[in-house]
PDB file of C-alpha atoms in Angstrom:
ATOM      1  CA  MET A   1      41.381 -15.793 -29.062  1.00  0.00           C
ATOM      2  CA  ASN A   2      37.353 -14.838 -28.086  1.00  0.00           C
ATOM      3  CA  ALA A   3      36.072 -11.736 -30.182  1.00  0.00           C
ATOM      4  CA  VAL A   4      34.556 -10.034 -27.698  1.00  0.00           C
ATOM      5  CA  TYR A   5      33.715  -6.453 -28.383  1.00  0.00           C
ATOM      6  CA  ASP A   6      34.156  -4.308 -25.426  1.00  0.00           C
ATOM      7  CA  PRO A   7      33.362  -0.774 -27.015  1.00  0.00           C
ATOM      8  CA  PRO A   8      34.908   2.229 -25.640  1.00  0.00           C
ATOM      9  CA  PRO A   9      32.907   4.475 -22.773  1.00  0.00           C
ATOM     10  CA  GLU A  10      30.530   6.912 -23.861  1.00  0.00           C
ATOM     11  CA  PRO A  11      31.967  10.514 -23.741  1.00  0.00           C
ATOM     12  CA  LYS A  12      30.246  13.054 -20.690  1.00  0.00           C
ATOM     13  CA  ASP A  13      29.680  15.644 -23.381  1.00  0.00           C
ATOM     14  CA  ARG A  14      27.582  14.220 -26.198  1.00  0.00           C
ATOM     15  CA  PRO A  15      27.589  16.355 -29.820  1.00  0.00           C
ATOM     16  CA  LYS A  16      24.319  18.263 -30.093  1.00  0.00           C
ATOM     17  CA  SER A  17      23.789  16.902 -33.660  1.00  0.00           C
ATOM     18  CA  LEU A  18      24.989  13.291 -34.765  1.00  0.00           C
ATOM     19  CA  ALA A  19      27.263  12.887 -37.813  1.00  0.00           C
ATOM     20  CA  ARG A  20      26.625  10.686 -40.598  1.00  0.00           C
ATOM     21  CA  PRO A  21      28.592   7.937 -40.668  1.00  0.00           C
ATOM     22  CA  ARG A  22      30.857   7.716 -44.125  1.00  0.00           C
ATOM     23  CA  ASP A  23      31.387   4.701 -46.387  1.00  0.00           C
ATOM     24  CA  ALA A  24      34.855   2.977 -45.409  1.00  0.00           C
ATOM     25  CA  ALA A  25      36.698  -0.326 -46.008  1.00  0.00           C
ATOM     26  CA  THR A  26      39.236  -2.085 -44.518  1.00  0.00           C
ATOM     27  CA  LEU A  27      41.868  -4.776 -45.380  1.00  0.00           C
ATOM     28  CA  ILE A  28      43.318  -7.228 -43.104  1.00  0.00           C
ATOM     29  CA  LEU A  29      46.184  -9.274 -44.534  1.00  0.00           C
ATOM     30  CA  LEU A  30      47.229 -12.279 -43.123  1.00  0.00           C
ATOM     31  CA  ARG A  31      51.106 -13.918 -43.656  1.00  0.00           C
ATOM     32  CA  ARG A  32      50.761 -17.948 -43.110  1.00  0.00           C
ATOM     33  CA  ASP A  33      54.747 -18.205 -44.222  1.00  0.00           C
ATOM     34  CA  ASP A  34      55.904 -18.892 -40.493  1.00  0.00           C
ATOM     35  CA  ASP A  35      55.141 -21.288 -37.210  1.00  0.00           C
ATOM     36  CA  THR A  36      52.797 -18.248 -36.147  1.00  0.00           C
ATOM     37  CA  PRO A  37      50.176 -16.508 -38.422  1.00  0.00           C
ATOM     38  CA  ARG A  38      50.792 -12.807 -38.638  1.00  0.00           C
ATOM     39  CA  VAL A  39      49.073  -9.938 -39.687  1.00  0.00           C
ATOM     40  CA  LEU A  40      49.799  -6.448 -41.049  1.00  0.00           C
ATOM     41  CA  MET A  41      49.600  -3.358 -38.607  1.00  0.00           C
ATOM     42  CA  GLY A  42      50.543   0.260 -38.421  1.00  0.00           C
ATOM     43  CA  ARG A  43      50.194   3.368 -35.985  1.00  0.00           C
ATOM     44  CA  ARG A  44      48.118   6.170 -37.200  1.00  0.00           C
ATOM     45  CA  SER A  45      50.064   9.444 -37.053  1.00  0.00           C
ATOM     46  CA  SER A  46      49.977  11.594 -34.255  1.00  0.00           C
ATOM     47  CA  GLY A  47      48.263  14.644 -36.198  1.00  0.00           C
ATOM     48  CA  HIS A  48      45.167  12.659 -37.060  1.00  0.00           C
ATOM     49  CA  ASP A  49      41.781  13.997 -35.004  1.00  0.00           C
ATOM     50  CA  PHE A  50      40.399  10.685 -35.445  1.00  0.00           C
ATOM     51  CA  MET A  51      42.280   7.402 -33.293  1.00  0.00           C
ATOM     52  CA  PRO A  52      45.654   9.205 -33.004  1.00  0.00           C
ATOM     53  CA  ASP A  53      48.504   7.131 -32.329  1.00  0.00           C
ATOM     54  CA  LYS A  54      46.387   3.906 -32.656  1.00  0.00           C
ATOM     55  CA  TYR A  55      47.270   0.773 -34.161  1.00  0.00           C
ATOM     56  CA  VAL A  56      45.115  -0.488 -37.310  1.00  0.00           C
ATOM     57  CA  PHE A  57      44.770  -2.156 -40.311  1.00  0.00           C
ATOM     58  CA  PRO A  58      45.241  -0.245 -43.777  1.00  0.00           C
ATOM     59  CA  GLY A  59      41.662   1.596 -44.674  1.00  0.00           C
ATOM     60  CA  GLY A  60      39.893   4.370 -45.227  1.00  0.00           C
ATOM     61  CA  ARG A  61      36.817   6.250 -46.905  1.00  0.00           C
ATOM     62  CA  VAL A  62      34.999   5.047 -50.164  1.00  0.00           C
ATOM     63  CA  ASP A  63      35.786   7.502 -52.907  1.00  0.00           C
ATOM     64  CA  ALA A  64      33.002   8.203 -56.072  1.00  0.00           C
ATOM     65  CA  GLN A  65      35.234   6.147 -58.400  1.00  0.00           C
ATOM     66  CA  ASP A  66      36.464   3.190 -56.614  1.00  0.00           C
ATOM     67  CA  GLY A  67      33.138   1.395 -57.430  1.00  0.00           C
ATOM     68  CA  ARG A  68      34.187   1.982 -61.266  1.00  0.00           C
ATOM     69  CA  THR A  69      37.410   0.647 -61.096  1.00  0.00           C
ATOM     70  CA  PRO A  70      38.207  -2.137 -63.441  1.00  0.00           C
ATOM     71  CA  ALA A  71      39.525  -5.425 -61.914  1.00  0.00           C
ATOM     72  CA  LEU A  72      41.081  -8.591 -63.283  1.00  0.00           C
ATOM     73  CA  SER A  73      38.692 -10.789 -60.983  1.00  0.00           C
ATOM     74  CA  GLU A  74      35.406  -9.820 -58.883  1.00  0.00           C
ATOM     75  CA  LEU A  75      34.386 -10.987 -55.512  1.00  0.00           C
ATOM     76  CA  ALA A  76      32.665 -14.258 -54.830  1.00  0.00           C
ATOM     77  CA  ALA A  77      28.832 -14.641 -55.101  1.00  0.00           C
ATOM     78  CA  CYS A  78      28.820 -15.219 -51.426  1.00  0.00           C
ATOM     79  CA  GLU A  79      30.701 -12.017 -50.703  1.00  0.00           C
ATOM     80  CA  GLU A  80      28.690  -9.873 -52.562  1.00  0.00           C
ATOM     81  CA  GLU A  81      25.504 -10.999 -50.717  1.00  0.00           C
ATOM     82  CA  ALA A  82      26.600 -10.490 -47.583  1.00  0.00           C
ATOM     83  CA  LEU A  83      28.044  -7.002 -48.607  1.00  0.00           C
ATOM     84  CA  ARG A  84      24.538  -6.100 -50.113  1.00  0.00           C
ATOM     85  CA  THR A  85      23.006  -5.984 -46.454  1.00  0.00           C
ATOM     86  CA  GLN A  86      21.740  -2.234 -46.027  1.00  0.00           C
ATOM     87  CA  ALA A  87      24.315  -0.887 -48.330  1.00  0.00           C
ATOM     88  CA  ARG A  88      23.958   2.291 -50.715  1.00  0.00           C
ATOM     89  CA  ARG A  89      26.800   1.028 -52.951  1.00  0.00           C
ATOM     90  CA  ARG A  90      27.869  -1.873 -55.362  1.00  0.00           C
ATOM     91  CA  PRO A  91      30.034  -4.633 -53.223  1.00  0.00           C
ATOM     92  CA  ARG A  92      32.827  -4.096 -55.579  1.00  0.00           C
ATOM     93  CA  ALA A  93      33.159  -0.446 -54.420  1.00  0.00           C
ATOM     94  CA  PHE A  94      33.839  -1.425 -50.632  1.00  0.00           C
ATOM     95  CA  ALA A  95      36.530  -3.846 -51.871  1.00  0.00           C
ATOM     96  CA  LEU A  96      38.170  -1.714 -54.297  1.00  0.00           C
ATOM     97  CA  THR A  97      38.715   0.695 -51.661  1.00  0.00           C
ATOM     98  CA  ALA A  98      40.402  -1.695 -49.520  1.00  0.00           C
ATOM     99  CA  VAL A  99      42.980  -2.556 -51.983  1.00  0.00           C
ATOM    100  CA  ARG A 100      43.309   1.082 -53.095  1.00  0.00           C
ATOM    101  CA  GLU A 101      43.739   2.306 -49.253  1.00  0.00           C
ATOM    102  CA  THR A 102      46.179  -0.539 -48.706  1.00  0.00           C
ATOM    103  CA  PHE A 103      48.526   0.700 -51.732  1.00  0.00           C
ATOM    104  CA  GLU A 104      48.287   4.348 -50.558  1.00  0.00           C
ATOM    105  CA  GLU A 105      49.421   3.688 -46.917  1.00  0.00           C
ATOM    106  CA  THR A 106      51.656   0.507 -47.177  1.00  0.00           C
ATOM    107  CA  GLY A 107      52.805   0.549 -50.906  1.00  0.00           C
ATOM    108  CA  LEU A 108      51.625  -3.184 -50.995  1.00  0.00           C
ATOM    109  CA  MET A 109      49.570  -4.010 -54.041  1.00  0.00           C
ATOM    110  CA  ILE A 110      46.522  -6.831 -54.325  1.00  0.00           C
ATOM    111  CA  GLY A 111      46.540  -7.710 -57.665  1.00  0.00           C
ATOM    112  CA  ARG A 112      48.371  -9.282 -60.711  1.00  0.00           C
ATOM    113  CA  GLU A 113      50.419  -7.701 -63.333  1.00  0.00           C
ATOM    114  CA  ALA A 114      48.490  -6.537 -66.332  1.00  0.00           C
ATOM    115  CA  GLU A 115      47.981  -3.631 -68.454  1.00  0.00           C
ATOM    116  CA  GLY A 116      46.008  -0.557 -67.014  1.00  0.00           C
ATOM    117  CA  PRO A 117      43.184   1.337 -68.438  1.00  0.00           C
ATOM    118  CA  ALA A 118      44.513   4.446 -70.582  1.00  0.00           C
ATOM    119  CA  SER A 119      42.755   6.819 -68.549  1.00  0.00           C
ATOM    120  CA  PRO A 120      42.609   5.506 -64.639  1.00  0.00           C
ATOM    121  CA  PRO A 121      39.819   6.533 -62.371  1.00  0.00           C
ATOM    122  CA  LYS A 122      40.750   9.497 -60.321  1.00  0.00           C
ATOM    123  CA  GLY A 123      42.923   8.258 -57.273  1.00  0.00           C
ATOM    124  CA  TRP A 124      44.042   5.295 -59.229  1.00  0.00           C
ATOM    125  CA  ASP A 125      46.651   6.781 -61.385  1.00  0.00           C
ATOM    126  CA  GLN A 126      49.714   5.512 -59.142  1.00  0.00           C
ATOM    127  CA  PHE A 127      48.337   2.256 -58.645  1.00  0.00           C
ATOM    128  CA  PHE A 128      48.055   1.296 -62.386  1.00  0.00           C
ATOM    129  CA  ASP A 129      51.223   2.938 -63.085  1.00  0.00           C
ATOM    130  CA  GLN A 130      52.817   0.269 -61.473  1.00  0.00           C
ATOM    131  CA  ASN A 131      51.150  -2.077 -64.690  1.00  0.00           C
ATOM    132  CA  VAL A 132      49.285  -3.931 -61.645  1.00  0.00           C
ATOM    133  CA  ALA A 133      45.512  -4.524 -62.264  1.00  0.00           C
ATOM    134  CA  PRO A 134      43.454  -5.154 -58.647  1.00  0.00           C
ATOM    135  CA  CYS A 135      41.841  -8.527 -57.734  1.00  0.00           C
ATOM    136  CA  LEU A 136      39.326  -9.191 -55.794  1.00  0.00           C
ATOM    137  CA  LYS A 137      38.772 -12.981 -56.023  1.00  0.00           C
ATOM    138  CA  ASN A 138      40.918 -13.535 -53.125  1.00  0.00           C
ATOM    139  CA  LEU A 139      39.016 -10.770 -50.546  1.00  0.00           C
ATOM    140  CA  SER A 140      36.640 -12.540 -48.227  1.00  0.00           C
ATOM    141  CA  PHE A 141      34.281 -10.130 -46.180  1.00  0.00           C
ATOM    142  CA  VAL A 142      34.600 -10.774 -42.594  1.00  0.00           C
ATOM    143  CA  GLY A 143      32.536  -8.007 -40.845  1.00  0.00           C
ATOM    144  CA  ARG A 144      30.911  -4.648 -40.825  1.00  0.00           C
ATOM    145  CA  ALA A 145      31.108  -1.775 -37.864  1.00  0.00           C
ATOM    146  CA  VAL A 146      29.712   1.526 -37.652  1.00  0.00           C
ATOM    147  CA  THR A 147      31.171   4.156 -35.197  1.00  0.00           C
ATOM    148  CA  PRO A 148      28.731   4.911 -32.074  1.00  0.00           C
ATOM    149  CA  PRO A 149      26.549   7.923 -32.536  1.00  0.00           C
ATOM    150  CA  TYR A 150      28.185  10.153 -29.863  1.00  0.00           C
ATOM    151  CA  ARG A 151      31.448   9.952 -31.707  1.00  0.00           C
ATOM    152  CA  PRO A 152      32.356  13.470 -33.696  1.00  0.00           C
ATOM    153  CA  LYS A 153      33.719  11.556 -36.714  1.00  0.00           C
ATOM    154  CA  ARG A 154      31.831   8.184 -37.367  1.00  0.00           C
ATOM    155  CA  PHE A 155      32.371   5.206 -40.128  1.00  0.00           C
ATOM    156  CA  ASP A 156      30.302   2.851 -41.721  1.00  0.00           C
ATOM    157  CA  ALA A 157      33.389   0.322 -42.364  1.00  0.00           C
ATOM    158  CA  ARG A 158      33.513  -2.986 -43.838  1.00  0.00           C
ATOM    159  CA  PHE A 159      36.463  -5.376 -43.294  1.00  0.00           C
ATOM    160  CA  PHE A 160      38.273  -7.664 -45.682  1.00  0.00           C
ATOM    161  CA  LEU A 161      40.516 -10.379 -44.950  1.00  0.00           C
ATOM    162  CA  ALA A 162      43.228 -11.614 -47.452  1.00  0.00           C
ATOM    163  CA  ASP A 163      45.809 -14.422 -47.486  1.00  0.00           C
ATOM    164  CA  ALA A 164      49.010 -12.366 -48.543  1.00  0.00           C
ATOM    165  CA  ALA A 165      50.607 -15.255 -50.360  1.00  0.00           C
ATOM    166  CA  ASP A 166      47.789 -15.206 -52.718  1.00  0.00           C
ATOM    167  CA  ALA A 167      46.381 -11.908 -52.824  1.00  0.00           C
ATOM    168  CA  LEU A 168      49.931  -9.669 -52.908  1.00  0.00           C
ATOM    169  CA  VAL A 169      51.201  -9.042 -56.286  1.00  0.00           C
ATOM    170  CA  ASP A 170      54.739  -9.335 -55.100  1.00  0.00           C
ATOM    171  CA  ASP A 171      57.004  -9.941 -51.556  1.00  0.00           C
ATOM    172  CA  ARG A 172      57.857  -6.195 -51.477  1.00  0.00           C
ATOM    173  CA  PRO A 173      57.918  -4.928 -47.847  1.00  0.00           C
ATOM    174  CA  PRO A 174      55.203  -2.155 -46.675  1.00  0.00           C
ATOM    175  CA  VAL A 175      56.589   1.078 -46.319  1.00  0.00           C
ATOM    176  CA  ASP A 176      55.459   3.929 -43.980  1.00  0.00           C
ATOM    177  CA  GLY A 177      53.785   7.008 -45.295  1.00  0.00           C
ATOM    178  CA  ALA A 178      51.865   9.978 -43.911  1.00  0.00           C
ATOM    179  CA  GLU A 179      48.945   7.908 -42.744  1.00  0.00           C
ATOM    180  CA  LEU A 180      50.912   5.109 -41.329  1.00  0.00           C
ATOM    181  CA  VAL A 181      54.004   4.150 -39.416  1.00  0.00           C
ATOM    182  CA  ASP A 182      55.718   1.620 -37.932  1.00  0.00           C
ATOM    183  CA  LEU A 183      54.317  -1.083 -40.361  1.00  0.00           C
ATOM    184  CA  LYS A 184      54.862  -4.853 -39.356  1.00  0.00           C
ATOM    185  CA  TRP A 185      53.721  -8.127 -39.400  1.00  0.00           C
ATOM    186  CA  PHE A 186      52.394  -8.819 -36.347  1.00  0.00           C
ATOM    187  CA  THR A 187      51.707 -12.161 -34.666  1.00  0.00           C
ATOM    188  CA  LEU A 188      47.934 -12.356 -33.133  1.00  0.00           C
ATOM    189  CA  GLU A 189      49.477 -12.065 -29.665  1.00  0.00           C
ATOM    190  CA  ASP A 190      51.760  -9.419 -29.998  1.00  0.00           C
ATOM    191  CA  ALA A 191      48.919  -7.133 -31.868  1.00  0.00           C
ATOM    192  CA  VAL A 192      46.539  -7.661 -29.043  1.00  0.00           C
ATOM    193  CA  GLN A 193      49.366  -5.903 -26.749  1.00  0.00           C
ATOM    194  CA  LEU A 194      49.321  -2.668 -28.975  1.00  0.00           C
ATOM    195  CA  ASP A 195      47.346   0.519 -28.461  1.00  0.00           C
ATOM    196  CA  LEU A 196      44.236  -0.458 -30.389  1.00  0.00           C
ATOM    197  CA  PRO A 197      40.801   0.814 -31.083  1.00  0.00           C
ATOM    198  CA  SER A 198      37.992  -1.639 -29.724  1.00  0.00           C
ATOM    199  CA  VAL A 199      36.894  -2.351 -32.860  1.00  0.00           C
ATOM    200  CA  THR A 200      40.533  -3.792 -33.986  1.00  0.00           C
ATOM    201  CA  ARG A 201      40.969  -5.632 -30.936  1.00  0.00           C
ATOM    202  CA  PHE A 202      37.512  -7.349 -31.908  1.00  0.00           C
ATOM    203  CA  MET A 203      38.697  -7.821 -35.190  1.00  0.00           C
ATOM    204  CA  LEU A 204      42.000  -9.704 -34.052  1.00  0.00           C
ATOM    205  CA  GLY A 205      39.565 -12.059 -32.270  1.00  0.00           C
ATOM    206  CA  GLU A 206      37.436 -12.657 -35.141  1.00  0.00           C
ATOM    207  CA  ILE A 207      40.724 -13.651 -36.985  1.00  0.00           C
ATOM    208  CA  GLY A 208      42.079 -15.629 -34.453  1.00  0.00           C
ATOM    209  CA  GLU A 209      38.837 -17.613 -34.486  1.00  0.00           C
ATOM    210  CA  ARG A 210      38.888 -18.078 -38.298  1.00  0.00           C
ATOM    211  CA  VAL A 211      42.848 -19.075 -38.158  1.00  0.00           C
ATOM    212  CA  ALA A 212      41.725 -21.614 -35.315  1.00  0.00           C
ATOM    213  CA  LYS A 213      38.916 -23.128 -36.671  1.00  0.00           C
ATOM    214  CA  PRO A 214      38.977 -22.589 -40.546  1.00  0.00           C
ATOM    215  CA  ASP A 215      36.254 -25.011 -41.558  1.00  0.00           C
ATOM    216  CA  THR A 216      33.267 -23.342 -38.780  1.00  0.00           C
ATOM    217  CA  GLY A 217      31.818 -21.370 -41.436  1.00  0.00           C
ATOM    218  CA  LEU A 218      32.002 -18.185 -39.416  1.00  0.00           C
ATOM    219  CA  ARG A 219      29.537 -15.733 -40.598  1.00  0.00           C
ATOM    220  CA  PRO A 220      30.731 -11.867 -41.079  1.00  0.00           C
ATOM    221  CA  PHE A 221      29.698  -9.825 -38.102  1.00  0.00           C
ATOM    222  CA  PHE A 222      27.624  -6.474 -38.037  1.00  0.00           C
ATOM    223  CA  LEU A 223      28.767  -4.244 -34.797  1.00  0.00           C
ATOM    224  CA  ARG A 224      26.278  -1.132 -34.358  1.00  0.00           C
ATOM    225  CA  TRP A 225      24.522   0.957 -31.997  1.00  0.00           C
ATOM    226  CA  SER A 226      20.798   0.502 -31.013  1.00  0.00           C
ATOM    227  CA  ARG A 227      18.801   2.098 -28.315  1.00  0.00           C
ATOM    228  CA  SER A 228      19.639  -0.374 -25.619  1.00  0.00           C
ATOM    229  CA  GLY A 229      23.581   0.111 -26.485  1.00  0.00           C
ATOM    230  CA  HIS A 230      25.965  -1.833 -28.743  1.00  0.00           C
ATOM    231  CA  ARG A 231      24.550  -4.767 -31.104  1.00  0.00           C
ATOM    232  CA  MET A 232      26.748  -7.902 -32.444  1.00  0.00           C
ATOM    233  CA  GLU A 233      25.085  -9.822 -34.901  1.00  0.00           C
ATOM    234  CA  ARG A 234      25.771 -12.243 -37.923  1.00  0.00           C
ATOM    235  CA  LEU A 235      24.774 -11.328 -41.160  1.00  0.00           C
TER     236      LEU A 235
END
């Protein structure tokens, strides 16, 4: 499966002013407990004004408290170094956002059983109420993508990959919620047949390459807009 980025066409009517991208993070959970690897994806609600009805990985905006949330383990040094490229936040903030958003949108928990802080950071109460603390050591930074400037809502998203068997606290099933429905573990071949944003389709290609050739040392990608159009480079 080749990772080829096919950006959506530009709209005929561009916005008069460009929206500033908001920091976000996404987590791709990979299961290898079957003959064919599978990833967790869900369909965004029809009520969303950003990519309604598209199938995506769990994720969302970075909250101010995410970077200050305690964790049992931190990112590997090489992951932190790659995340620091042109970043306004601490690397761990993006990883913790991916953990929090995955819990909020699917009910799945990235961490280990542990006693939480007496006063959890805002937005983390329900997570720590489960007597689980987040772990970041099993998260790998695989890429970054910035929404094109002609879109009315823009995100500067960091994508993480984690093996579900290592990262999840238990084997509970994902639960549909207000943000994502039809949550399932899809094979990569089935996933590319879904109604996907172009960046998600690109991500599936990246994951396919990493699964097929785990020892190639593929560097994280960076998808962004330049004066000459969309550009992809390795960090």
